[in-house]
PDB file of C-alpha atoms in Angstrom:
ATOM      1  CA  UNK A   1      -3.977   8.389  11.751  1.00 75.00           C
ATOM      2  CA  UNK A   2      -7.500   7.263  10.869  1.00 85.00           C
ATOM      3  CA  UNK A   3      -8.857   3.867  11.869  1.00 92.00           C
ATOM      4  CA  UNK A   4     -10.195   2.014   8.848  1.00 95.00           C
ATOM      5  CA  UNK A   5     -12.304  -1.127   8.777  1.00 96.00           C
ATOM      6  CA  UNK A   6     -13.384  -3.283   5.883  1.00 97.00           C
ATOM      7  CA  UNK A   7     -16.154  -5.824   5.447  1.00 97.00           C
ATOM      8  CA  UNK A   8     -16.005  -8.658   4.672  1.00 97.00           C
ATOM      9  CA  UNK A   9     -12.491  -9.605   5.722  1.00 96.00           C
ATOM     10  CA  UNK A  10     -12.573 -12.505   3.284  1.00 96.00           C
ATOM     11  CA  UNK A  11     -14.988 -14.281   0.990  1.00 97.00           C
ATOM     12  CA  UNK A  12     -15.173 -17.131  -1.467  1.00 97.00           C
ATOM     13  CA  UNK A  13     -17.452 -16.406  -4.411  1.00 97.00           C
ATOM     14  CA  UNK A  14     -18.575 -18.217  -7.504  1.00 97.00           C
ATOM     15  CA  UNK A  15     -17.737 -17.143 -11.000  1.00 97.00           C
ATOM     16  CA  UNK A  16     -20.261 -14.701 -12.471  1.00 97.00           C
ATOM     17  CA  UNK A  17     -21.476 -13.278  -9.173  1.00 97.00           C
ATOM     18  CA  UNK A  18     -20.753  -9.865  -7.619  1.00 98.00           C
ATOM     19  CA  UNK A  19     -19.355  -8.850  -4.245  1.00 98.00           C
ATOM     20  CA  UNK A  20     -19.618  -5.472  -2.543  1.00 98.00           C
ATOM     21  CA  UNK A  21     -16.813  -4.499  -0.164  1.00 98.00           C
ATOM     22  CA  UNK A  22     -17.413  -1.858   2.473  1.00 98.00           C
ATOM     23  CA  UNK A  23     -14.853   0.575   3.861  1.00 97.00           C
ATOM     24  CA  UNK A  24     -15.593   2.576   7.014  1.00 97.00           C
ATOM     25  CA  UNK A  25     -13.386   5.334   8.459  1.00 96.00           C
ATOM     26  CA  UNK A  26     -13.611   6.700  11.986  1.00 95.00           C
ATOM     27  CA  UNK A  27     -13.199  10.312  10.860  1.00 94.00           C
ATOM     28  CA  UNK A  28     -14.249  12.429   7.896  1.00 93.00           C
ATOM     29  CA  UNK A  29     -11.858  12.255   4.972  1.00 91.00           C
ATOM     30  CA  UNK A  30     -11.979  13.855   1.563  1.00 88.00           C
ATOM     31  CA  UNK A  31     -10.105  11.297  -0.511  1.00 88.00           C
ATOM     32  CA  UNK A  32     -10.460   7.547  -0.380  1.00 93.00           C
ATOM     33  CA  UNK A  33      -8.725   5.049  -2.606  1.00 95.00           C
ATOM     34  CA  UNK A  34      -9.259   1.459  -3.671  1.00 97.00           C
ATOM     35  CA  UNK A  35      -6.350  -0.847  -4.483  1.00 96.00           C
ATOM     36  CA  UNK A  36      -5.977  -4.384  -5.715  1.00 96.00           C
ATOM     37  CA  UNK A  37      -3.159  -6.688  -4.651  1.00 94.00           C
ATOM     38  CA  UNK A  38      -2.997  -9.817  -6.740  1.00 94.00           C
ATOM     39  CA  UNK A  39      -1.337 -12.903  -5.228  1.00 89.00           C
ATOM     40  CA  UNK A  40       2.346 -12.297  -4.654  1.00 86.00           C
ATOM     41  CA  UNK A  41       2.175  -8.877  -6.276  1.00 89.00           C
ATOM     42  CA  UNK A  42       2.387  -5.244  -5.294  1.00 90.00           C
ATOM     43  CA  UNK A  43      -0.566  -2.876  -5.003  1.00 92.00           C
ATOM     44  CA  UNK A  44      -2.299  -1.360  -8.001  1.00 93.00           C
ATOM     45  CA  UNK A  45      -4.612   1.620  -7.685  1.00 93.00           C
ATOM     46  CA  UNK A  46      -8.106   0.919  -9.005  1.00 96.00           C
ATOM     47  CA  UNK A  47      -9.739   4.301  -8.441  1.00 94.00           C
ATOM     48  CA  UNK A  48      -9.918   7.418  -6.336  1.00 93.00           C
ATOM     49  CA  UNK A  49     -13.255   8.112  -4.647  1.00 93.00           C
ATOM     50  CA  UNK A  50     -14.105  11.642  -3.540  1.00 86.00           C
ATOM     51  CA  UNK A  51     -17.384  12.403  -1.851  1.00 83.00           C
ATOM     52  CA  UNK A  52     -19.843  14.181  -4.098  1.00 81.00           C
ATOM     53  CA  UNK A  53     -18.205  13.289  -7.380  1.00 82.00           C
ATOM     54  CA  UNK A  54     -17.756  10.324  -9.671  1.00 87.00           C
ATOM     55  CA  UNK A  55     -14.851   8.032  -8.914  1.00 92.00           C
ATOM     56  CA  UNK A  56     -11.743   8.444 -11.051  1.00 92.00           C
ATOM     57  CA  UNK A  57     -10.545   5.142 -12.487  1.00 95.00           C
ATOM     58  CA  UNK A  58      -7.012   4.195 -13.435  1.00 92.00           C
ATOM     59  CA  UNK A  59      -6.048   2.771 -16.774  1.00 92.00           C
ATOM     60  CA  UNK A  60      -7.233  -0.828 -17.059  1.00 94.00           C
ATOM     61  CA  UNK A  61     -10.126  -0.447 -14.636  1.00 96.00           C
ATOM     62  CA  UNK A  62     -13.684   0.450 -15.654  1.00 96.00           C
ATOM     63  CA  UNK A  63     -16.782   1.497 -13.786  1.00 96.00           C
ATOM     64  CA  UNK A  64     -18.909  -1.365 -15.122  1.00 97.00           C
ATOM     65  CA  UNK A  65     -16.537  -3.897 -13.581  1.00 97.00           C
ATOM     66  CA  UNK A  66     -15.688  -1.991 -10.376  1.00 97.00           C
ATOM     67  CA  UNK A  67     -18.525   0.397  -9.492  1.00 96.00           C
ATOM     68  CA  UNK A  68     -17.751   2.578  -6.482  1.00 96.00           C
ATOM     69  CA  UNK A  69     -20.026   4.531  -4.182  1.00 94.00           C
ATOM     70  CA  UNK A  70     -19.022   7.339  -1.816  1.00 94.00           C
ATOM     71  CA  UNK A  71     -22.211   8.476  -0.088  1.00 92.00           C
ATOM     72  CA  UNK A  72     -20.505  10.451   2.708  1.00 92.00           C
ATOM     73  CA  UNK A  73     -17.123  11.424   4.132  1.00 93.00           C
ATOM     74  CA  UNK A  74     -16.661   8.262   6.219  1.00 95.00           C
ATOM     75  CA  UNK A  75     -17.835   5.442   3.957  1.00 95.00           C
ATOM     76  CA  UNK A  76     -17.255   3.902   0.553  1.00 96.00           C
ATOM     77  CA  UNK A  77     -18.048   0.674  -1.252  1.00 97.00           C
ATOM     78  CA  UNK A  78     -16.350  -1.162  -4.089  1.00 98.00           C
ATOM     79  CA  UNK A  79     -18.246  -3.793  -6.060  1.00 98.00           C
ATOM     80  CA  UNK A  80     -16.445  -6.461  -8.026  1.00 98.00           C
ATOM     81  CA  UNK A  81     -18.904  -7.426 -10.752  1.00 98.00           C
ATOM     82  CA  UNK A  82     -19.299 -10.567 -12.836  1.00 97.00           C
ATOM     83  CA  UNK A  83     -16.333 -12.129 -11.126  1.00 97.00           C
ATOM     84  CA  UNK A  84     -13.854 -14.524 -12.676  1.00 97.00           C
ATOM     85  CA  UNK A  85     -10.948 -16.401 -11.049  1.00 96.00           C
ATOM     86  CA  UNK A  86      -8.634 -13.609 -12.260  1.00 96.00           C
ATOM     87  CA  UNK A  87     -10.368 -11.284  -9.787  1.00 97.00           C
ATOM     88  CA  UNK A  88      -9.019 -13.311  -6.860  1.00 97.00           C
ATOM     89  CA  UNK A  89      -7.020 -10.708  -4.954  1.00 96.00           C
ATOM     90  CA  UNK A  90      -6.808  -8.662  -1.818  1.00 95.00           C
ATOM     91  CA  UNK A  91      -8.790  -5.440  -2.135  1.00 97.00           C
ATOM     92  CA  UNK A  92      -7.730  -2.579   0.118  1.00 96.00           C
ATOM     93  CA  UNK A  93      -9.176   0.821   0.772  1.00 96.00           C
ATOM     94  CA  UNK A  94      -7.095   3.724   2.002  1.00 95.00           C
ATOM     95  CA  UNK A  95      -7.455   7.355   2.987  1.00 94.00           C
ATOM     96  CA  UNK A  96      -5.145  10.276   2.414  1.00 88.00           C
ATOM     97  CA  UNK A  97      -3.138  11.632   5.321  1.00 85.00           C
ATOM     98  CA  UNK A  98      -1.959  15.192   5.790  1.00 81.00           C
ATOM     99  CA  UNK A  99       1.380  14.756   4.021  1.00 77.00           C
ATOM    100  CA  UNK A 100       0.692  12.715   0.867  1.00 81.00           C
ATOM    101  CA  UNK A 101       0.859   9.445   2.801  1.00 87.00           C
ATOM    102  CA  UNK A 102      -2.077   7.037   2.893  1.00 92.00           C
ATOM    103  CA  UNK A 103      -3.473   4.838   5.614  1.00 93.00           C
ATOM    104  CA  UNK A 104      -4.874   1.443   4.732  1.00 95.00           C
ATOM    105  CA  UNK A 105      -7.637  -0.808   5.894  1.00 95.00           C
ATOM    106  CA  UNK A 106      -6.942  -4.465   6.708  1.00 94.00           C
ATOM    107  CA  UNK A 107      -8.041  -5.638   3.276  1.00 95.00           C
ATOM    108  CA  UNK A 108     -10.628  -8.038   1.885  1.00 97.00           C
ATOM    109  CA  UNK A 109      -9.335 -11.384   0.620  1.00 96.00           C
ATOM    110  CA  UNK A 110     -11.433 -12.510  -2.297  1.00 97.00           C
ATOM    111  CA  UNK A 111     -11.265 -15.971  -3.845  1.00 97.00           C
ATOM    112  CA  UNK A 112     -13.310 -16.661  -6.961  1.00 97.00           C
ATOM    113  CA  UNK A 113     -13.985 -20.294  -7.844  1.00 96.00           C
TER     114      UNK A 113
ATOM    115  CA  UNK B   1       5.962  10.692 -13.509  1.00 57.00           C
ATOM    116  CA  UNK B   2       7.772   9.274 -10.551  1.00 61.00           C
ATOM    117  CA  UNK B   3       8.529   5.614  -9.995  1.00 80.00           C
ATOM    118  CA  UNK B   4      10.263   3.480  -7.423  1.00 88.00           C
ATOM    119  CA  UNK B   5      12.371   0.371  -7.922  1.00 92.00           C
ATOM    120  CA  UNK B   6      12.984  -2.221  -5.255  1.00 95.00           C
ATOM    121  CA  UNK B   7      16.041  -4.150  -6.297  1.00 90.00           C
ATOM    122  CA  UNK B   8      15.547  -7.278  -4.190  1.00 94.00           C
ATOM    123  CA  UNK B   9      12.407  -9.396  -4.245  1.00 95.00           C
ATOM    124  CA  UNK B  10      13.543 -11.518  -1.289  1.00 96.00           C
ATOM    125  CA  UNK B  11      16.032 -10.937   1.518  1.00 97.00           C
ATOM    126  CA  UNK B  12      16.674 -13.805   3.950  1.00 97.00           C
ATOM    127  CA  UNK B  13      18.670 -13.000   7.075  1.00 97.00           C
ATOM    128  CA  UNK B  14      19.391 -14.506  10.461  1.00 97.00           C
ATOM    129  CA  UNK B  15      17.991 -13.058  13.651  1.00 97.00           C
ATOM    130  CA  UNK B  16      20.050 -10.181  15.124  1.00 97.00           C
ATOM    131  CA  UNK B  17      21.816  -9.581  11.812  1.00 98.00           C
ATOM    132  CA  UNK B  18      21.705  -6.160  10.126  1.00 97.00           C
ATOM    133  CA  UNK B  19      19.554  -5.701   7.039  1.00 97.00           C
ATOM    134  CA  UNK B  20      19.218  -3.221   4.200  1.00 97.00           C
ATOM    135  CA  UNK B  21      16.243  -3.180   1.820  1.00 97.00           C
ATOM    136  CA  UNK B  22      16.973  -1.146  -1.245  1.00 97.00           C
ATOM    137  CA  UNK B  23      14.725   1.384  -2.981  1.00 95.00           C
ATOM    138  CA  UNK B  24      15.626   3.748  -5.786  1.00 93.00           C
ATOM    139  CA  UNK B  25      13.400   6.484  -7.111  1.00 88.00           C
ATOM    140  CA  UNK B  26      13.317   8.427 -10.329  1.00 83.00           C
ATOM    141  CA  UNK B  27      12.106  11.975 -10.249  1.00 69.00           C
ATOM    142  CA  UNK B  28      13.277  15.400 -11.266  1.00 61.00           C
ATOM    143  CA  UNK B  29      10.910  17.221  -8.936  1.00 63.00           C
ATOM    144  CA  UNK B  30      10.455  17.448  -5.197  1.00 60.00           C
ATOM    145  CA  UNK B  31      10.321  14.033  -3.656  1.00 76.00           C
ATOM    146  CA  UNK B  32       8.211  12.410  -1.004  1.00 85.00           C
ATOM    147  CA  UNK B  33       8.893   8.786  -0.177  1.00 90.00           C
ATOM    148  CA  UNK B  34       7.393   6.160   2.103  1.00 93.00           C
ATOM    149  CA  UNK B  35       8.075   2.676   3.377  1.00 95.00           C
ATOM    150  CA  UNK B  36       5.131   0.420   4.158  1.00 96.00           C
ATOM    151  CA  UNK B  37       5.174  -2.969   5.877  1.00 96.00           C
ATOM    152  CA  UNK B  38       2.711  -5.810   5.351  1.00 94.00           C
ATOM    153  CA  UNK B  39       2.827  -8.578   7.933  1.00 93.00           C
ATOM    154  CA  UNK B  40       1.462 -11.978   6.896  1.00 89.00           C
ATOM    155  CA  UNK B  41      -2.283 -11.877   6.265  1.00 84.00           C
ATOM    156  CA  UNK B  42      -2.565  -8.222   7.241  1.00 87.00           C
ATOM    157  CA  UNK B  43      -3.037  -4.868   5.543  1.00 88.00           C
ATOM    158  CA  UNK B  44      -0.362  -2.246   4.942  1.00 92.00           C
ATOM    159  CA  UNK B  45       1.072  -0.137   7.728  1.00 94.00           C
ATOM    160  CA  UNK B  46       3.010   3.045   7.218  1.00 94.00           C
ATOM    161  CA  UNK B  47       6.499   2.384   8.563  1.00 95.00           C
ATOM    162  CA  UNK B  48       8.138   5.732   7.926  1.00 92.00           C
ATOM    163  CA  UNK B  49       7.952   8.717   5.627  1.00 90.00           C
ATOM    164  CA  UNK B  50      10.232  11.324   4.123  1.00 88.00           C
ATOM    165  CA  UNK B  51       8.545  14.621   3.312  1.00 82.00           C
ATOM    166  CA  UNK B  52      11.263  17.223   3.806  1.00 76.00           C
ATOM    167  CA  UNK B  53      13.896  18.287   6.291  1.00 79.00           C
ATOM    168  CA  UNK B  54      16.266  15.748   7.799  1.00 82.00           C
ATOM    169  CA  UNK B  55      17.300  13.095   5.303  1.00 84.00           C
ATOM    170  CA  UNK B  56      17.370  10.404   7.991  1.00 86.00           C
ATOM    171  CA  UNK B  57      13.967   9.246   9.147  1.00 86.00           C
ATOM    172  CA  UNK B  58      13.281   6.696  11.845  1.00 85.00           C
ATOM    173  CA  UNK B  59      10.415   4.454  12.837  1.00 88.00           C
ATOM    174  CA  UNK B  60       9.383   3.430  16.323  1.00 79.00           C
ATOM    175  CA  UNK B  61      10.528  -0.172  15.879  1.00 87.00           C
ATOM    176  CA  UNK B  62      14.169   0.460  15.021  1.00 93.00           C
ATOM    177  CA  UNK B  63      14.031   0.850  11.249  1.00 95.00           C
ATOM    178  CA  UNK B  64      15.501   3.893   9.567  1.00 95.00           C
ATOM    179  CA  UNK B  65      15.788   5.156   6.015  1.00 95.00           C
ATOM    180  CA  UNK B  66      18.016   7.788   4.509  1.00 92.00           C
ATOM    181  CA  UNK B  67      17.005   9.961   1.595  1.00 91.00           C
ATOM    182  CA  UNK B  68      20.011  10.247  -0.700  1.00 90.00           C
ATOM    183  CA  UNK B  69      19.435  12.681  -3.527  1.00 87.00           C
ATOM    184  CA  UNK B  70      22.744  12.095  -5.299  1.00 88.00           C
ATOM    185  CA  UNK B  71      22.107   8.349  -5.472  1.00 90.00           C
ATOM    186  CA  UNK B  72      18.315   8.717  -5.837  1.00 89.00           C
ATOM    187  CA  UNK B  73      17.867   6.153  -3.085  1.00 91.00           C
ATOM    188  CA  UNK B  74      15.757   5.657   0.025  1.00 93.00           C
ATOM    189  CA  UNK B  75      17.127   2.419   1.480  1.00 96.00           C
ATOM    190  CA  UNK B  76      15.588   0.922   4.611  1.00 97.00           C
ATOM    191  CA  UNK B  77      17.935  -0.347   7.301  1.00 97.00           C
ATOM    192  CA  UNK B  78      17.838  -2.005  10.683  1.00 97.00           C
ATOM    193  CA  UNK B  79      20.981  -2.844  12.678  1.00 96.00           C
ATOM    194  CA  UNK B  80      19.537  -5.966  14.310  1.00 97.00           C
ATOM    195  CA  UNK B  81      16.408  -7.735  13.101  1.00 97.00           C
ATOM    196  CA  UNK B  82      13.949  -9.909  15.003  1.00 97.00           C
ATOM    197  CA  UNK B  83      11.899 -12.818  13.786  1.00 96.00           C
ATOM    198  CA  UNK B  84       8.844 -10.593  14.167  1.00 95.00           C
ATOM    199  CA  UNK B  85      10.231  -8.328  11.414  1.00 96.00           C
ATOM    200  CA  UNK B  86       9.410 -11.024   8.863  1.00 97.00           C
ATOM    201  CA  UNK B  87       7.101  -9.254   6.415  1.00 96.00           C
ATOM    202  CA  UNK B  88       6.775  -7.740   2.959  1.00 96.00           C
ATOM    203  CA  UNK B  89       8.170  -4.213   2.678  1.00 97.00           C
ATOM    204  CA  UNK B  90       7.033  -1.754   0.025  1.00 96.00           C
ATOM    205  CA  UNK B  91       8.627   1.484  -1.034  1.00 94.00           C
ATOM    206  CA  UNK B  92       6.146   4.049  -2.389  1.00 92.00           C
ATOM    207  CA  UNK B  93       5.953   7.556  -3.746  1.00 87.00           C
ATOM    208  CA  UNK B  94       3.021   9.834  -4.514  1.00 82.00           C
ATOM    209  CA  UNK B  95       2.605  10.712  -8.141  1.00 65.00           C
ATOM    210  CA  UNK B  96       1.820  14.248  -7.160  1.00 55.00           C
ATOM    211  CA  UNK B  97      -0.975  16.382  -8.436  1.00 55.00           C
ATOM    212  CA  UNK B  98      -4.324  16.742  -6.790  1.00 53.00           C
ATOM    213  CA  UNK B  99      -5.161  13.113  -6.250  1.00 55.00           C
ATOM    214  CA  UNK B 100      -2.248  11.935  -4.127  1.00 73.00           C
ATOM    215  CA  UNK B 101      -1.861   8.675  -6.054  1.00 80.00           C
ATOM    216  CA  UNK B 102       0.698   6.297  -4.558  1.00 86.00           C
ATOM    217  CA  UNK B 103       2.952   4.224  -6.786  1.00 87.00           C
ATOM    218  CA  UNK B 104       4.372   1.157  -5.082  1.00 91.00           C
ATOM    219  CA  UNK B 105       7.512  -0.790  -5.726  1.00 93.00           C
ATOM    220  CA  UNK B 106       7.209  -4.529  -6.287  1.00 93.00           C
ATOM    221  CA  UNK B 107       7.982  -5.265  -2.659  1.00 95.00           C
ATOM    222  CA  UNK B 108      10.772  -7.053  -0.791  1.00 97.00           C
ATOM    223  CA  UNK B 109      10.017 -10.093   1.312  1.00 96.00           C
ATOM    224  CA  UNK B 110      12.192 -10.008   4.418  1.00 97.00           C
ATOM    225  CA  UNK B 111      12.481 -13.399   6.079  1.00 97.00           C
ATOM    226  CA  UNK B 112      14.222 -13.517   9.436  1.00 97.00           C
ATOM    227  CA  UNK B 113      15.414 -16.981  10.418  1.00 96.00           C
ATOM    228  CA  UNK B 114      16.391 -18.146  13.909  1.00 95.00           C
TER     229      UNK B 114
END
C-alpha cells in the first residue's frame, strides 16, 4: 500500500481565515480523495481529485469553500476557506488501491476559534 | 446505492474476552466490503477486505470477518481482545462506478478494559 503524509498534522486557526492542507503520496496514483471527520462522527467524502481534471464535489460541499488542487500524480491540496468553528474537524486524504479499497493519510486536526 | 449500518455505537469488553462488531449492508449487486480501524489520534488503517472468493477474511492481528449474503452481514470478530485493540472501527463499502467512493458506517467504539 502507498505511504501517505499530510501537512500540517494539526492547526488552530481563527475564524475567517483559510488553511491549506497538503497530501503527499510516495507513488503515483490516479485517484485521490478528501474526507472530513467531524468530532465523534464518521467520515464524509468531500471530493474526488483526479490529476488533470477538476475535482468532483459531493453534495453539500462547494469549490468556493473547499478548493482542491491536483498538480501531479503524487500531490494534492485542500483549502478550507473563510473558516468558522463548524469547520473544526479532522481532514483526511486517501488514495485508491487496486481493489476498491482506499488508503488514508494520518489526518489534519483543525480547530477554528 | 449501497449503504452500511453499524448497529452498536459502543462496545465495552474486558481483556481476553471475545468480541463481535456488527455491520449490515444493503445492496442488490456485487458486494465489496471493508473494515477500517482508527486508533486514538490516528488516521484510518485498512483492517481487512472482502472482494470475492472465500467468505471468511482474516487480518494479521487476529480479527476476522465473515461475509454472509443471506443475512447481508459482515460482522467483525476476535476471540480474545487486548487492551491495544481499543479503537474506533468502521465498516465501509464502495459505492461503485468509476470513482470508487467509500461509504462509511457510523463507527463502533471498542473499549477493552483490564
